[in-house]
PDB file of C-alpha atoms in Angstrom:
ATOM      1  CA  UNK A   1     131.479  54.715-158.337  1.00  0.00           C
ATOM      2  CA  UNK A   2     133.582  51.914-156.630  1.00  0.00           C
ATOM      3  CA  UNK A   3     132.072  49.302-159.121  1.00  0.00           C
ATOM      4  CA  UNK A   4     132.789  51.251-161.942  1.00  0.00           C
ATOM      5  CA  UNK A   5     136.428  51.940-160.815  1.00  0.00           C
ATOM      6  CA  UNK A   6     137.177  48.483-160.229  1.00  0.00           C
ATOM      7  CA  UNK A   7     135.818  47.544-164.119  1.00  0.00           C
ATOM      8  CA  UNK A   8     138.105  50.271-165.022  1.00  0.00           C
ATOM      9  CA  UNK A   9     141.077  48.164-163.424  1.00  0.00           C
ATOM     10  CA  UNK A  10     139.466  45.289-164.449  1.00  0.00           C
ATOM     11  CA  UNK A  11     139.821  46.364-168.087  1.00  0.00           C
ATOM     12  CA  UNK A  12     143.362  48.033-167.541  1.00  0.00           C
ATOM     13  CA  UNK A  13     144.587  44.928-166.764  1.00  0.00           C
ATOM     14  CA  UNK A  14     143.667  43.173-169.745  1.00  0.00           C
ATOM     15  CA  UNK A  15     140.117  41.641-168.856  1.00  0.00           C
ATOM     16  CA  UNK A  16     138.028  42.487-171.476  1.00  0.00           C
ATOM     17  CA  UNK A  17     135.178  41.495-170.067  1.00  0.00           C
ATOM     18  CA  UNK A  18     135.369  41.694-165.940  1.00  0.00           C
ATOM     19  CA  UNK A  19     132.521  38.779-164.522  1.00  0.00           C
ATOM     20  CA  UNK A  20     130.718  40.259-161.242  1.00  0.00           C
ATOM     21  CA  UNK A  21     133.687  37.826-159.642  1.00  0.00           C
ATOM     22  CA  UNK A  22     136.149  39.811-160.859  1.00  0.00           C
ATOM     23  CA  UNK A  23     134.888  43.118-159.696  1.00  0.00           C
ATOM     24  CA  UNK A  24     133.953  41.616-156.423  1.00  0.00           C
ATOM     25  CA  UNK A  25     137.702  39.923-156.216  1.00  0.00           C
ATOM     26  CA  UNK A  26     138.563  43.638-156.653  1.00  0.00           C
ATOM     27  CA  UNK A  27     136.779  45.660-154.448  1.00  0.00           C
ATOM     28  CA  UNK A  28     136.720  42.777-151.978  1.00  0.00           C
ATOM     29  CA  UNK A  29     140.660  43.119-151.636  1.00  0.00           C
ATOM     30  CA  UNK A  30     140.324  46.969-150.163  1.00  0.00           C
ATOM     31  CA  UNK A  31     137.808  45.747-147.544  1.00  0.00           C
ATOM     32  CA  UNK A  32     134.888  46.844-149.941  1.00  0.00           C
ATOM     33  CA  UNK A  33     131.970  44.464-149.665  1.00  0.00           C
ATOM     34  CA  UNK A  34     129.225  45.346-153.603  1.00  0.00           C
ATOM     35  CA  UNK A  35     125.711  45.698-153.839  1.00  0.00           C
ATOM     36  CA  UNK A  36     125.315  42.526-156.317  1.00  0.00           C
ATOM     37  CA  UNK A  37     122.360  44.013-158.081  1.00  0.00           C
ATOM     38  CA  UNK A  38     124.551  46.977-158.504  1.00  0.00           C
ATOM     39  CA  UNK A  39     127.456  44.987-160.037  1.00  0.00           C
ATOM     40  CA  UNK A  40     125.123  42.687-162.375  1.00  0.00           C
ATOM     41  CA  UNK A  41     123.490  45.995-163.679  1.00  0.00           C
ATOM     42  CA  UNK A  42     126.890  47.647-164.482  1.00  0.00           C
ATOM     43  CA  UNK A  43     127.937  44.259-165.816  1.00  0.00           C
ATOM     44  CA  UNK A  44     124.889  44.279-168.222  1.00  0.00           C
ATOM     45  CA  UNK A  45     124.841  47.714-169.337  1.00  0.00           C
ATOM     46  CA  UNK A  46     128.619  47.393-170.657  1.00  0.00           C
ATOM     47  CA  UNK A  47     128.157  43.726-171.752  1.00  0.00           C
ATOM     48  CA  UNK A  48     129.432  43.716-175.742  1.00  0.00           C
ATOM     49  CA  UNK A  49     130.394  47.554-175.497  1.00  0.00           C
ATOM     50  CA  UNK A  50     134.165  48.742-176.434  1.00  0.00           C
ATOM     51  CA  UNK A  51     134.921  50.292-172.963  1.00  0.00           C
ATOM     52  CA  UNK A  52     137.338  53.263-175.208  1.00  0.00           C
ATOM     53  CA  UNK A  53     134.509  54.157-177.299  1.00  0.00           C
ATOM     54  CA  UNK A  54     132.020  54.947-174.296  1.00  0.00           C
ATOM     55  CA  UNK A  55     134.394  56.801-172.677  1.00  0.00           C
ATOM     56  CA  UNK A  56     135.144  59.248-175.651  1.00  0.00           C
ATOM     57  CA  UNK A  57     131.036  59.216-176.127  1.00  0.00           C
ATOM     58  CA  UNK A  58     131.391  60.809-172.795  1.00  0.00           C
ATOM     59  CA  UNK A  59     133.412  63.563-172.929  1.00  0.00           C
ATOM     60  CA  UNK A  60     131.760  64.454-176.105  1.00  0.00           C
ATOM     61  CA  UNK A  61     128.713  64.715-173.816  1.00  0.00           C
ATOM     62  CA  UNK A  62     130.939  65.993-171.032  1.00  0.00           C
ATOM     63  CA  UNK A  63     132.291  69.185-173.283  1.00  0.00           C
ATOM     64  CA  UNK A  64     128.958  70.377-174.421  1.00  0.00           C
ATOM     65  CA  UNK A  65     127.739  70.357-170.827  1.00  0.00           C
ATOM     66  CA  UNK A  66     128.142  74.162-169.612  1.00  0.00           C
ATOM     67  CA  UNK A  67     130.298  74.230-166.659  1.00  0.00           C
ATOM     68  CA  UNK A  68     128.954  77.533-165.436  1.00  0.00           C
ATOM     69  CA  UNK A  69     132.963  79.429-165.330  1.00  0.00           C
ATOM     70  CA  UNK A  70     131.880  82.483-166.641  1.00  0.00           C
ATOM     71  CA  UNK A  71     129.307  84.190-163.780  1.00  0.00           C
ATOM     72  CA  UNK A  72     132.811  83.282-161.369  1.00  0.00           C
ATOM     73  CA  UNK A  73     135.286  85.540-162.797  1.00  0.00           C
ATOM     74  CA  UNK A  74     132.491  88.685-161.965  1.00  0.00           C
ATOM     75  CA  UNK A  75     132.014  87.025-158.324  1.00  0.00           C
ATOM     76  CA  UNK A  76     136.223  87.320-157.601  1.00  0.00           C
ATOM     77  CA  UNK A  77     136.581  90.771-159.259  1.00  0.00           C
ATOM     78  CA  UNK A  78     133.810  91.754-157.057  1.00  0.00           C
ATOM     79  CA  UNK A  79     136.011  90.553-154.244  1.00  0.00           C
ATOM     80  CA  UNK A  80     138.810  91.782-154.781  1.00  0.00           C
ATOM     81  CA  UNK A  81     137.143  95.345-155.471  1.00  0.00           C
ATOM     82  CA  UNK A  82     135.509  94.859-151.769  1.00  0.00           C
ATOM     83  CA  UNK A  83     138.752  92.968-150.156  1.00  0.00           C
ATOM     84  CA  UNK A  84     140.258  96.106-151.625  1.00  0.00           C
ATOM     85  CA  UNK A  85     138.203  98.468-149.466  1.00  0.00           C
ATOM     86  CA  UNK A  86     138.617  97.163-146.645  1.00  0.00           C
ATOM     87  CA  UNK A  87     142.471  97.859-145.619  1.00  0.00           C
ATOM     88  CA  UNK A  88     141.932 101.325-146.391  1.00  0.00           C
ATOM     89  CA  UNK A  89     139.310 101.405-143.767  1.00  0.00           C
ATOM     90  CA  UNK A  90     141.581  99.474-141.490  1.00  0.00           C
ATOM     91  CA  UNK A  91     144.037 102.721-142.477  1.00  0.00           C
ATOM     92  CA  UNK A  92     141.758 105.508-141.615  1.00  0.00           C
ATOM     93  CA  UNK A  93     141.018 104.109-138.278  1.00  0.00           C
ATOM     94  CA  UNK A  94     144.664 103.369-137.458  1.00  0.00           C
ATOM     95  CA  UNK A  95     145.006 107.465-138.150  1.00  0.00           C
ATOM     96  CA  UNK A  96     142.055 107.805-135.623  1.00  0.00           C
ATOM     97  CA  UNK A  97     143.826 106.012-133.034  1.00  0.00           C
ATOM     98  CA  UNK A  98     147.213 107.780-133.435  1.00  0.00           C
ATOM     99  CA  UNK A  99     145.321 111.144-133.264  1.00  0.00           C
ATOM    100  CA  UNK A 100     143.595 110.079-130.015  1.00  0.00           C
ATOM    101  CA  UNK A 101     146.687 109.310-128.491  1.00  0.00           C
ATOM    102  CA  UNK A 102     148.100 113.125-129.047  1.00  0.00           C
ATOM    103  CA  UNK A 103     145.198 114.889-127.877  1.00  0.00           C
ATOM    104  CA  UNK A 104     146.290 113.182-124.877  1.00  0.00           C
ATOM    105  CA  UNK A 105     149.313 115.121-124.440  1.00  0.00           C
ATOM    106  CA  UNK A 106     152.071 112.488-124.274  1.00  0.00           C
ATOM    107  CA  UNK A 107     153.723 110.193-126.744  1.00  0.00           C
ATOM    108  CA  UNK A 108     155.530 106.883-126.071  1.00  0.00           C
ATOM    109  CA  UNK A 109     159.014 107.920-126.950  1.00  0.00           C
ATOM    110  CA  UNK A 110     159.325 110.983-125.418  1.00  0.00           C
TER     111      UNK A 110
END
């Protein structure tokens, strides 16, 4: 992911086409040392490639990929229905507590 961020800049900064030196000048000047095979493969799989047109191939791609949002609005109303339940538990056994303290026969601000 580093390599391909540092093409990126590369290419945002008006380098066409960024050499494995340029990449490497890159990363190198963060403290970040490349996997050379790594760089020459990137390097050769963009080589003569418009840089805007693969990235709009991939959010086509990206778009039709199902991101799986639907099955999480059911998981938080479920939640909420149980986080719901649970103060009025808390409630109930507040009441038990306050009745326990009566049968006792004395109240704190008497």
């Amino acid at each position: 992911m580093r390599i391909i961020a540092a093409y990126l800049l590369a290419v945002l900064g008006g380098n066409k086409n960024p050499s494995a030196a340029d990449i490497n000048k890159i990363l190198s000047s963060v403290g970040i040392e490349a996997d050379a095979k790594k760089v020459d493969l990137l390097i050769s799989s963009l080589k003569d490639k418009n840089l805007n047109d693969l990235i709009e191939e991939g959010k086509k791609k990206l778009a039709a990929v199902p991101s799986g949002g639907g099955g999480g609005a059911a998981a938080a109303s479920g939640g909420a229905a149980a986080g719901g339940a649970a103060p009025a538990e808390a409630a109930k056994e507040e009441e038990e507590e306050e009745e326990s303290d009566e049968e006792m026969g004395f109240d704190l601000f008497d």
